[in-house]
Amino acid sequence: MNDDNAADKKDAKHKAAMQKQKASVDAHIAAADTERGVALLITGNGKGKTSSAFGMVMRALGYGMKVGVVQFIKGEQLSGEEIYLRDHCPQVEFHQMGTGFTWDTQDRSGDIAAAKSTWVLARAMLQDASFDLVVLDELTYMIAFDYLPEDDIIEAIRCRPRDQSVVVTGRGGGTALQEVMDTISEVKEVRHAYNNGIKARRGVDY
Ligand code: ATP
Ligand code: MG
């Protein structure tokens, strides 16, 4: 077979495969006819949970939507997304739990009090239909550490306004939380630079 023939055959095969894929995608798009907000859980041990949530913040802002962000664990380090939102997006309602990482503070009752007052702010967003997107960053740890009642969180997510989307991030997130989520993605660690002695990088890790 000459080269031209082989290339034609490859083209035809590619076209047939693409047609098949398009038919399948089109069928799925046609079948998905419910229009409402989505609840997402981004979990797993790999890097990319919080940055995925902020990717959705950017998408929503692109459409002029109203966005709320609540971070349940605040690092020592300022993050680039925090600096950017505070400087350039005053329309984004942004709250952080005023404590460091829990393994740094080692003050359980202080952490619980901070978690509870932060949750009041988050719950208010989940009851406010003017918010199109609410990000609850690192919320899963509040459930895992038993700082906040899981039932209250699930109830608030379930009863939120119909058109509001909510993104929860953090490792874990038990089966009860998973039940209320429409989309669950697990970010799997294949490798992390940190394990080869590479320092957390500004603009990449924070
Ligand atoms: P990111 O904010 O980069 O999307 P994340 O939200 O998935 O990360 P967290 O568990 O919240 O991950 O940790 C945040 C910080 O820890 C980031 O600096 C990130 O690079 C780092 N990190 C995330 N996963 C790992 C890992 N598996 N090993 C070491 N460091 C990690
Ligand atoms: Mg995170």
PDB file of C-alpha atoms and ligand atoms in Angstrom:
ATOM      1  CA  MET A   1       0.000   0.000   0.000  1.00  0.00           C
ATOM      2  CA  ASN A   2       1.375   3.404  -0.941  1.00  0.00           C
ATOM      3  CA  ASP A   3       1.559   6.278   1.558  1.00  0.00           C
ATOM      4  CA  ASP A   4      -1.474   8.114   0.080  1.00  0.00           C
ATOM      5  CA  ASN A   5      -3.658   5.025   0.432  1.00  0.00           C
ATOM      6  CA  ALA A   6      -2.600   4.476   4.030  1.00  0.00           C
ATOM      7  CA  ALA A   7      -3.324   8.115   4.902  1.00  0.00           C
ATOM      8  CA  ASP A   8      -6.789   7.929   3.228  1.00  0.00           C
ATOM      9  CA  LYS A   9      -7.619   4.808   5.209  1.00  0.00           C
ATOM     10  CA  LYS A  10      -6.494   6.481   8.443  1.00  0.00           C
ATOM     11  CA  ASP A  11      -8.614   9.565   7.649  1.00  0.00           C
ATOM     12  CA  ALA A  12     -11.702   7.446   6.939  1.00  0.00           C
ATOM     13  CA  LYS A  13     -11.225   5.466  10.157  1.00  0.00           C
ATOM     14  CA  HIS A  14     -10.836   8.690  12.144  1.00  0.00           C
ATOM     15  CA  LYS A  15     -13.960  10.167  10.549  1.00  0.00           C
ATOM     16  CA  ALA A  16     -16.030   7.069  11.356  1.00  0.00           C
ATOM     17  CA  ALA A  17     -14.817   7.073  14.971  1.00  0.00           C
ATOM     18  CA  MET A  18     -15.585  10.797  15.353  1.00  0.00           C
ATOM     19  CA  GLN A  19     -19.070  10.356  13.861  1.00  0.00           C
ATOM     20  CA  LYS A  20     -19.776   7.583  16.339  1.00  0.00           C
ATOM     21  CA  GLN A  21     -18.516   9.719  19.236  1.00  0.00           C
ATOM     22  CA  LYS A  22     -20.542  12.734  18.095  1.00  0.00           C
ATOM     23  CA  ALA A  23     -23.718  10.635  17.913  1.00  0.00           C
ATOM     24  CA  SER A  24     -23.124   9.406  21.458  1.00  0.00           C
ATOM     25  CA  VAL A  25     -22.369  12.905  22.834  1.00  0.00           C
ATOM     26  CA  ASP A  26     -25.391  14.399  21.015  1.00  0.00           C
ATOM     27  CA  ALA A  27     -27.655  11.703  22.487  1.00  0.00           C
ATOM     28  CA  HIS A  28     -26.410  12.467  26.002  1.00  0.00           C
ATOM     29  CA  ILE A  29     -26.881  16.219  25.487  1.00  0.00           C
ATOM     30  CA  ALA A  30     -30.431  15.646  24.244  1.00  0.00           C
ATOM     31  CA  ALA A  31     -31.212  13.401  27.235  1.00  0.00           C
ATOM     32  CA  ALA A  32     -29.959  15.965  29.795  1.00  0.00           C
ATOM     33  CA  ASP A  33     -32.896  18.358  29.860  1.00  0.00           C
ATOM     34  CA  THR A  34     -33.059  19.356  33.550  1.00  0.00           C
ATOM     35  CA  GLU A  35     -32.027  22.944  34.115  1.00  0.00           C
ATOM     36  CA  ARG A  36     -30.913  23.621  37.698  1.00  0.00           C
ATOM     37  CA  GLY A  37     -27.905  24.377  39.877  1.00  0.00           C
ATOM     38  CA  VAL A  38     -25.384  21.615  40.472  1.00  0.00           C
ATOM     39  CA  ALA A  39     -23.787  20.363  43.700  1.00  0.00           C
ATOM     40  CA  LEU A  40     -20.185  19.271  43.206  1.00  0.00           C
ATOM     41  CA  LEU A  41     -17.681  17.554  45.461  1.00  0.00           C
ATOM     42  CA  ILE A  42     -14.018  17.750  44.485  1.00  0.00           C
ATOM     43  CA  THR A  43     -12.154  15.309  46.678  1.00  0.00           C
ATOM     44  CA  GLY A  44      -9.159  12.956  46.702  1.00  0.00           C
ATOM     45  CA  ASN A  45      -5.501  13.043  47.720  1.00  0.00           C
ATOM     46  CA  GLY A  46      -4.055  14.723  44.657  1.00  0.00           C
ATOM     47  CA  LYS A  47      -3.453  18.403  44.010  1.00  0.00           C
ATOM     48  CA  GLY A  48      -6.193  20.306  42.205  1.00  0.00           C
ATOM     49  CA  LYS A  49      -9.280  20.514  44.412  1.00  0.00           C
ATOM     50  CA  THR A  50      -9.229  24.148  45.493  1.00  0.00           C
ATOM     51  CA  SER A  51      -7.791  25.314  42.185  1.00  0.00           C
ATOM     52  CA  SER A  52     -10.638  23.538  40.364  1.00  0.00           C
ATOM     53  CA  ALA A  53     -13.168  25.357  42.559  1.00  0.00           C
ATOM     54  CA  PHE A  54     -11.568  28.711  41.750  1.00  0.00           C
ATOM     55  CA  GLY A  55     -11.639  27.803  38.074  1.00  0.00           C
ATOM     56  CA  MET A  56     -15.439  27.636  38.407  1.00  0.00           C
ATOM     57  CA  VAL A  57     -15.412  30.972  40.272  1.00  0.00           C
ATOM     58  CA  MET A  58     -13.712  32.497  37.236  1.00  0.00           C
ATOM     59  CA  ARG A  59     -16.211  30.911  34.869  1.00  0.00           C
ATOM     60  CA  ALA A  60     -19.158  32.231  36.857  1.00  0.00           C
ATOM     61  CA  LEU A  61     -17.636  35.720  37.080  1.00  0.00           C
ATOM     62  CA  GLY A  62     -17.230  35.678  33.314  1.00  0.00           C
ATOM     63  CA  TYR A  63     -21.021  35.571  33.045  1.00  0.00           C
ATOM     64  CA  GLY A  64     -21.473  38.316  35.652  1.00  0.00           C
ATOM     65  CA  MET A  65     -22.833  35.826  38.176  1.00  0.00           C
ATOM     66  CA  LYS A  66     -22.862  36.405  41.915  1.00  0.00           C
ATOM     67  CA  VAL A  67     -20.298  34.283  43.729  1.00  0.00           C
ATOM     68  CA  GLY A  68     -19.647  33.512  47.394  1.00  0.00           C
ATOM     69  CA  VAL A  69     -16.532  31.775  48.704  1.00  0.00           C
ATOM     70  CA  VAL A  70     -16.036  30.429  52.211  1.00  0.00           C
ATOM     71  CA  GLN A  71     -12.704  28.835  53.143  1.00  0.00           C
ATOM     72  CA  PHE A  72     -12.883  26.602  56.175  1.00  0.00           C
ATOM     73  CA  ILE A  73      -9.153  26.148  56.669  1.00  0.00           C
ATOM     74  CA  LYS A  74      -6.893  29.127  56.306  1.00  0.00           C
ATOM     75  CA  GLY A  75      -3.179  28.553  55.800  1.00  0.00           C
ATOM     76  CA  GLU A  76      -0.466  30.776  57.218  1.00  0.00           C
ATOM     77  CA  GLN A  77       0.246  31.794  53.672  1.00  0.00           C
ATOM     78  CA  LEU A  78      -1.949  34.187  51.694  1.00  0.00           C
ATOM     79  CA  SER A  79      -3.103  32.590  48.468  1.00  0.00           C
ATOM     80  CA  GLY A  80      -2.986  34.204  45.034  1.00  0.00           C
ATOM     81  CA  GLU A  81      -6.716  33.642  44.546  1.00  0.00           C
ATOM     82  CA  GLU A  82      -7.460  35.435  47.812  1.00  0.00           C
ATOM     83  CA  ILE A  83      -5.258  38.402  46.837  1.00  0.00           C
ATOM     84  CA  TYR A  84      -6.811  38.567  43.385  1.00  0.00           C
ATOM     85  CA  LEU A  85     -10.409  38.353  44.545  1.00  0.00           C
ATOM     86  CA  ARG A  86      -9.915  40.930  47.302  1.00  0.00           C
ATOM     87  CA  ASP A  87      -8.146  43.381  44.964  1.00  0.00           C
ATOM     88  CA  HIS A  88     -10.102  42.929  41.756  1.00  0.00           C
ATOM     89  CA  CYS A  89     -13.438  41.314  42.555  1.00  0.00           C
ATOM     90  CA  PRO A  90     -15.036  43.229  45.427  1.00  0.00           C
ATOM     91  CA  GLN A  91     -18.380  41.820  44.251  1.00  0.00           C
ATOM     92  CA  VAL A  92     -17.321  38.342  45.432  1.00  0.00           C
ATOM     93  CA  GLU A  93     -18.339  37.701  49.020  1.00  0.00           C
ATOM     94  CA  PHE A  94     -15.277  36.070  50.524  1.00  0.00           C
ATOM     95  CA  HIS A  95     -14.917  34.682  54.048  1.00  0.00           C
ATOM     96  CA  GLN A  96     -12.239  32.675  55.764  1.00  0.00           C
ATOM     97  CA  MET A  97     -12.272  30.814  59.004  1.00  0.00           C
ATOM     98  CA  GLY A  98      -9.910  32.913  61.067  1.00  0.00           C
ATOM     99  CA  THR A  99      -7.673  30.076  62.259  1.00  0.00           C
ATOM    100  CA  GLY A 100      -4.594  28.421  60.821  1.00  0.00           C
ATOM    101  CA  PHE A 101      -4.367  24.777  59.888  1.00  0.00           C
ATOM    102  CA  THR A 102      -5.943  22.758  62.649  1.00  0.00           C
ATOM    103  CA  TRP A 103      -2.798  20.717  63.239  1.00  0.00           C
ATOM    104  CA  ASP A 104      -1.018  24.027  63.859  1.00  0.00           C
ATOM    105  CA  THR A 105      -3.502  25.542  66.267  1.00  0.00           C
ATOM    106  CA  GLN A 106      -4.176  22.352  68.266  1.00  0.00           C
ATOM    107  CA  ASP A 107      -6.997  24.218  69.960  1.00  0.00           C
ATOM    108  CA  ARG A 108     -10.076  22.095  69.442  1.00  0.00           C
ATOM    109  CA  SER A 109     -12.628  24.262  71.219  1.00  0.00           C
ATOM    110  CA  GLY A 110     -11.305  27.435  69.550  1.00  0.00           C
ATOM    111  CA  ASP A 111     -11.449  25.715  66.151  1.00  0.00           C
ATOM    112  CA  ILE A 112     -14.999  24.519  66.748  1.00  0.00           C
ATOM    113  CA  ALA A 113     -16.151  28.023  67.682  1.00  0.00           C
ATOM    114  CA  ALA A 114     -14.489  29.411  64.533  1.00  0.00           C
ATOM    115  CA  ALA A 115     -16.024  26.652  62.392  1.00  0.00           C
ATOM    116  CA  LYS A 116     -19.483  27.346  63.757  1.00  0.00           C
ATOM    117  CA  SER A 117     -19.348  31.101  63.164  1.00  0.00           C
ATOM    118  CA  THR A 118     -17.955  30.531  59.655  1.00  0.00           C
ATOM    119  CA  TRP A 119     -20.717  28.006  58.948  1.00  0.00           C
ATOM    120  CA  VAL A 120     -23.343  30.655  59.816  1.00  0.00           C
ATOM    121  CA  LEU A 121     -21.974  32.774  56.937  1.00  0.00           C
ATOM    122  CA  ALA A 122     -21.892  29.803  54.559  1.00  0.00           C
ATOM    123  CA  ARG A 123     -25.432  28.726  55.451  1.00  0.00           C
ATOM    124  CA  ALA A 124     -26.704  32.254  54.809  1.00  0.00           C
ATOM    125  CA  MET A 125     -25.278  32.049  51.276  1.00  0.00           C
ATOM    126  CA  LEU A 126     -26.947  28.664  50.763  1.00  0.00           C
ATOM    127  CA  GLN A 127     -30.274  30.301  51.684  1.00  0.00           C
ATOM    128  CA  ASP A 128     -29.793  33.329  49.445  1.00  0.00           C
ATOM    129  CA  ALA A 129     -31.033  32.852  45.881  1.00  0.00           C
ATOM    130  CA  SER A 130     -29.048  35.874  44.681  1.00  0.00           C
ATOM    131  CA  PHE A 131     -25.880  33.695  44.828  1.00  0.00           C
ATOM    132  CA  ASP A 132     -25.377  31.734  41.628  1.00  0.00           C
ATOM    133  CA  LEU A 133     -22.284  29.898  42.868  1.00  0.00           C
ATOM    134  CA  VAL A 134     -21.120  29.135  46.407  1.00  0.00           C
ATOM    135  CA  VAL A 135     -17.708  27.576  47.086  1.00  0.00           C
ATOM    136  CA  LEU A 136     -17.204  25.831  50.421  1.00  0.00           C
ATOM    137  CA  ASP A 137     -13.472  25.176  50.353  1.00  0.00           C
ATOM    138  CA  GLU A 138     -12.088  22.459  52.679  1.00  0.00           C
ATOM    139  CA  LEU A 139     -15.523  21.902  54.209  1.00  0.00           C
ATOM    140  CA  THR A 140     -15.054  18.126  54.336  1.00  0.00           C
ATOM    141  CA  TYR A 141     -12.555  18.488  57.202  1.00  0.00           C
ATOM    142  CA  MET A 142     -15.179  20.187  59.360  1.00  0.00           C
ATOM    143  CA  ILE A 143     -17.267  17.034  59.039  1.00  0.00           C
ATOM    144  CA  ALA A 144     -14.297  14.670  59.452  1.00  0.00           C
ATOM    145  CA  PHE A 145     -13.113  16.417  62.644  1.00  0.00           C
ATOM    146  CA  ASP A 146     -16.692  16.571  63.903  1.00  0.00           C
ATOM    147  CA  TYR A 147     -16.503  20.365  64.142  1.00  0.00           C
ATOM    148  CA  LEU A 148     -19.822  20.859  62.347  1.00  0.00           C
ATOM    149  CA  PRO A 149     -22.882  18.602  62.270  1.00  0.00           C
ATOM    150  CA  GLU A 150     -22.961  16.723  58.978  1.00  0.00           C
ATOM    151  CA  ASP A 151     -26.777  16.699  58.967  1.00  0.00           C
ATOM    152  CA  ASP A 152     -26.953  20.519  59.014  1.00  0.00           C
ATOM    153  CA  ILE A 153     -24.523  20.748  56.107  1.00  0.00           C
ATOM    154  CA  ILE A 154     -26.391  18.176  54.034  1.00  0.00           C
ATOM    155  CA  GLU A 155     -29.741  19.787  54.796  1.00  0.00           C
ATOM    156  CA  ALA A 156     -28.448  23.247  53.793  1.00  0.00           C
ATOM    157  CA  ILE A 157     -27.021  21.916  50.523  1.00  0.00           C
ATOM    158  CA  ARG A 158     -30.178  19.950  49.736  1.00  0.00           C
ATOM    159  CA  CYS A 159     -32.499  22.895  50.477  1.00  0.00           C
ATOM    160  CA  ARG A 160     -30.488  25.581  48.675  1.00  0.00           C
ATOM    161  CA  PRO A 161     -32.168  27.643  45.922  1.00  0.00           C
ATOM    162  CA  ARG A 162     -32.880  25.591  42.817  1.00  0.00           C
ATOM    163  CA  ASP A 163     -30.634  27.566  40.484  1.00  0.00           C
ATOM    164  CA  GLN A 164     -27.692  27.853  42.851  1.00  0.00           C
ATOM    165  CA  SER A 165     -24.595  25.720  42.321  1.00  0.00           C
ATOM    166  CA  VAL A 166     -22.348  24.725  45.204  1.00  0.00           C
ATOM    167  CA  VAL A 167     -18.808  23.361  45.180  1.00  0.00           C
ATOM    168  CA  VAL A 168     -17.405  21.534  48.210  1.00  0.00           C
ATOM    169  CA  THR A 169     -13.708  20.683  48.323  1.00  0.00           C
ATOM    170  CA  GLY A 170     -11.495  18.642  50.612  1.00  0.00           C
ATOM    171  CA  ARG A 171     -10.272  15.105  51.106  1.00  0.00           C
ATOM    172  CA  GLY A 172     -12.789  12.565  52.272  1.00  0.00           C
ATOM    173  CA  GLY A 173     -16.408  13.632  52.367  1.00  0.00           C
ATOM    174  CA  GLY A 174     -18.411  10.707  53.650  1.00  0.00           C
ATOM    175  CA  THR A 175     -21.134   8.741  51.911  1.00  0.00           C
ATOM    176  CA  ALA A 176     -23.924  10.880  53.403  1.00  0.00           C
ATOM    177  CA  LEU A 177     -22.442  14.045  51.869  1.00  0.00           C
ATOM    178  CA  GLN A 178     -21.794  12.221  48.610  1.00  0.00           C
ATOM    179  CA  GLU A 179     -25.471  11.311  48.350  1.00  0.00           C
ATOM    180  CA  VAL A 180     -26.516  14.936  47.985  1.00  0.00           C
ATOM    181  CA  MET A 181     -23.882  15.689  45.326  1.00  0.00           C
ATOM    182  CA  ASP A 182     -24.646  15.671  41.589  1.00  0.00           C
ATOM    183  CA  THR A 183     -21.018  15.557  40.489  1.00  0.00           C
ATOM    184  CA  ILE A 184     -18.188  13.957  42.438  1.00  0.00           C
ATOM    185  CA  SER A 185     -14.613  14.059  41.203  1.00  0.00           C
ATOM    186  CA  GLU A 186     -11.724  12.402  42.948  1.00  0.00           C
ATOM    187  CA  VAL A 187      -8.337  13.965  42.217  1.00  0.00           C
ATOM    188  CA  LYS A 188      -5.847  11.124  42.383  1.00  0.00           C
ATOM    189  CA  GLU A 189      -2.249  11.746  43.328  1.00  0.00           C
ATOM    190  CA  VAL A 190       0.062  10.194  40.787  1.00  0.00           C
ATOM    191  CA  ARG A 191       3.046  12.285  41.874  1.00  0.00           C
ATOM    192  CA  HIS A 192       3.546  15.477  43.847  1.00  0.00           C
ATOM    193  CA  ALA A 193       6.626  17.691  43.521  1.00  0.00           C
ATOM    194  CA  TYR A 194       6.717  18.105  47.283  1.00  0.00           C
ATOM    195  CA  ASN A 195       7.721  14.463  47.703  1.00  0.00           C
ATOM    196  CA  ASN A 196      10.852  15.163  45.648  1.00  0.00           C
ATOM    197  CA  GLY A 197      11.813  18.058  47.878  1.00  0.00           C
ATOM    198  CA  ILE A 198      10.394  20.818  45.657  1.00  0.00           C
ATOM    199  CA  LYS A 199       9.040  23.723  47.664  1.00  0.00           C
ATOM    200  CA  ALA A 200       5.419  24.880  47.353  1.00  0.00           C
ATOM    201  CA  ARG A 201       5.428  27.379  44.498  1.00  0.00           C
ATOM    202  CA  ARG A 202       3.845  30.806  44.443  1.00  0.00           C
ATOM    203  CA  GLY A 203       1.194  31.001  41.723  1.00  0.00           C
ATOM    204  CA  VAL A 204       1.000  27.203  41.517  1.00  0.00           C
ATOM    205  CA  ASP A 205       0.443  25.910  45.017  1.00  0.00           C
ATOM    206  CA  TYR A 206      -0.766  29.083  46.732  1.00  0.00           C
TER     207      TYR A 206
HETATM  208  P1  ATP B   1      -4.742  23.168  45.204  1.00  0.00           P
HETATM  209  O1  ATP B   1      -5.114  24.292  46.157  1.00  0.00           O
HETATM  210  O2  ATP B   1      -3.364  23.350  44.674  1.00  0.00           O
HETATM  211  O3  ATP B   1      -5.772  22.896  44.177  1.00  0.00           O
HETATM  212  P2  ATP B   1      -5.766  21.021  46.798  1.00  0.00           P
HETATM  213  O4  ATP B   1      -6.868  21.899  47.186  1.00  0.00           O
HETATM  214  O5  ATP B   1      -6.106  19.834  45.950  1.00  0.00           O
HETATM  215  O6  ATP B   1      -4.601  21.850  46.106  1.00  0.00           O
HETATM  216  P3  ATP B   1      -5.086  20.718  49.593  1.00  0.00           P
HETATM  217  O7  ATP B   1      -5.120  19.425  50.309  1.00  0.00           O
HETATM  218  O8  ATP B   1      -6.154  21.713  49.907  1.00  0.00           O
HETATM  219  O9  ATP B   1      -5.000  20.404  48.038  1.00  0.00           O
HETATM  220  O10 ATP B   1      -3.672  21.350  49.847  1.00  0.00           O
HETATM  221  C1  ATP B   1      -3.315  22.601  49.418  1.00  0.00           C
HETATM  222  C2  ATP B   1      -1.828  22.737  49.302  1.00  0.00           C
HETATM  223  O11 ATP B   1      -1.159  21.515  49.529  1.00  0.00           O
HETATM  224  C3  ATP B   1      -1.337  23.157  47.908  1.00  0.00           C
HETATM  225  O12 ATP B   1      -0.189  23.930  48.094  1.00  0.00           O
HETATM  226  C4  ATP B   1      -0.995  21.878  47.230  1.00  0.00           C
HETATM  227  O13 ATP B   1      -0.009  21.952  46.224  1.00  0.00           O
HETATM  228  C5  ATP B   1      -0.498  21.049  48.361  1.00  0.00           C
HETATM  229  N1  ATP B   1      -0.857  19.648  48.107  1.00  0.00           N
HETATM  230  C6  ATP B   1      -1.979  19.176  47.558  1.00  0.00           C
HETATM  231  N2  ATP B   1      -1.939  17.846  47.426  1.00  0.00           N
HETATM  232  C7  ATP B   1      -0.747  17.469  47.915  1.00  0.00           C
HETATM  233  C8  ATP B   1      -0.071  16.205  48.043  1.00  0.00           C
HETATM  234  N3  ATP B   1      -0.650  15.080  47.643  1.00  0.00           N
HETATM  235  N4  ATP B   1       1.185  16.207  48.595  1.00  0.00           N
HETATM  236  C9  ATP B   1       1.768  17.360  48.998  1.00  0.00           C
HETATM  237  N5  ATP B   1       1.190  18.563  48.895  1.00  0.00           N
HETATM  238  C10 ATP B   1      -0.041  18.629  48.361  1.00  0.00           C
HETATM  239 MG    MG B   2      -7.596  22.697  48.917  1.00  0.00          MG
END
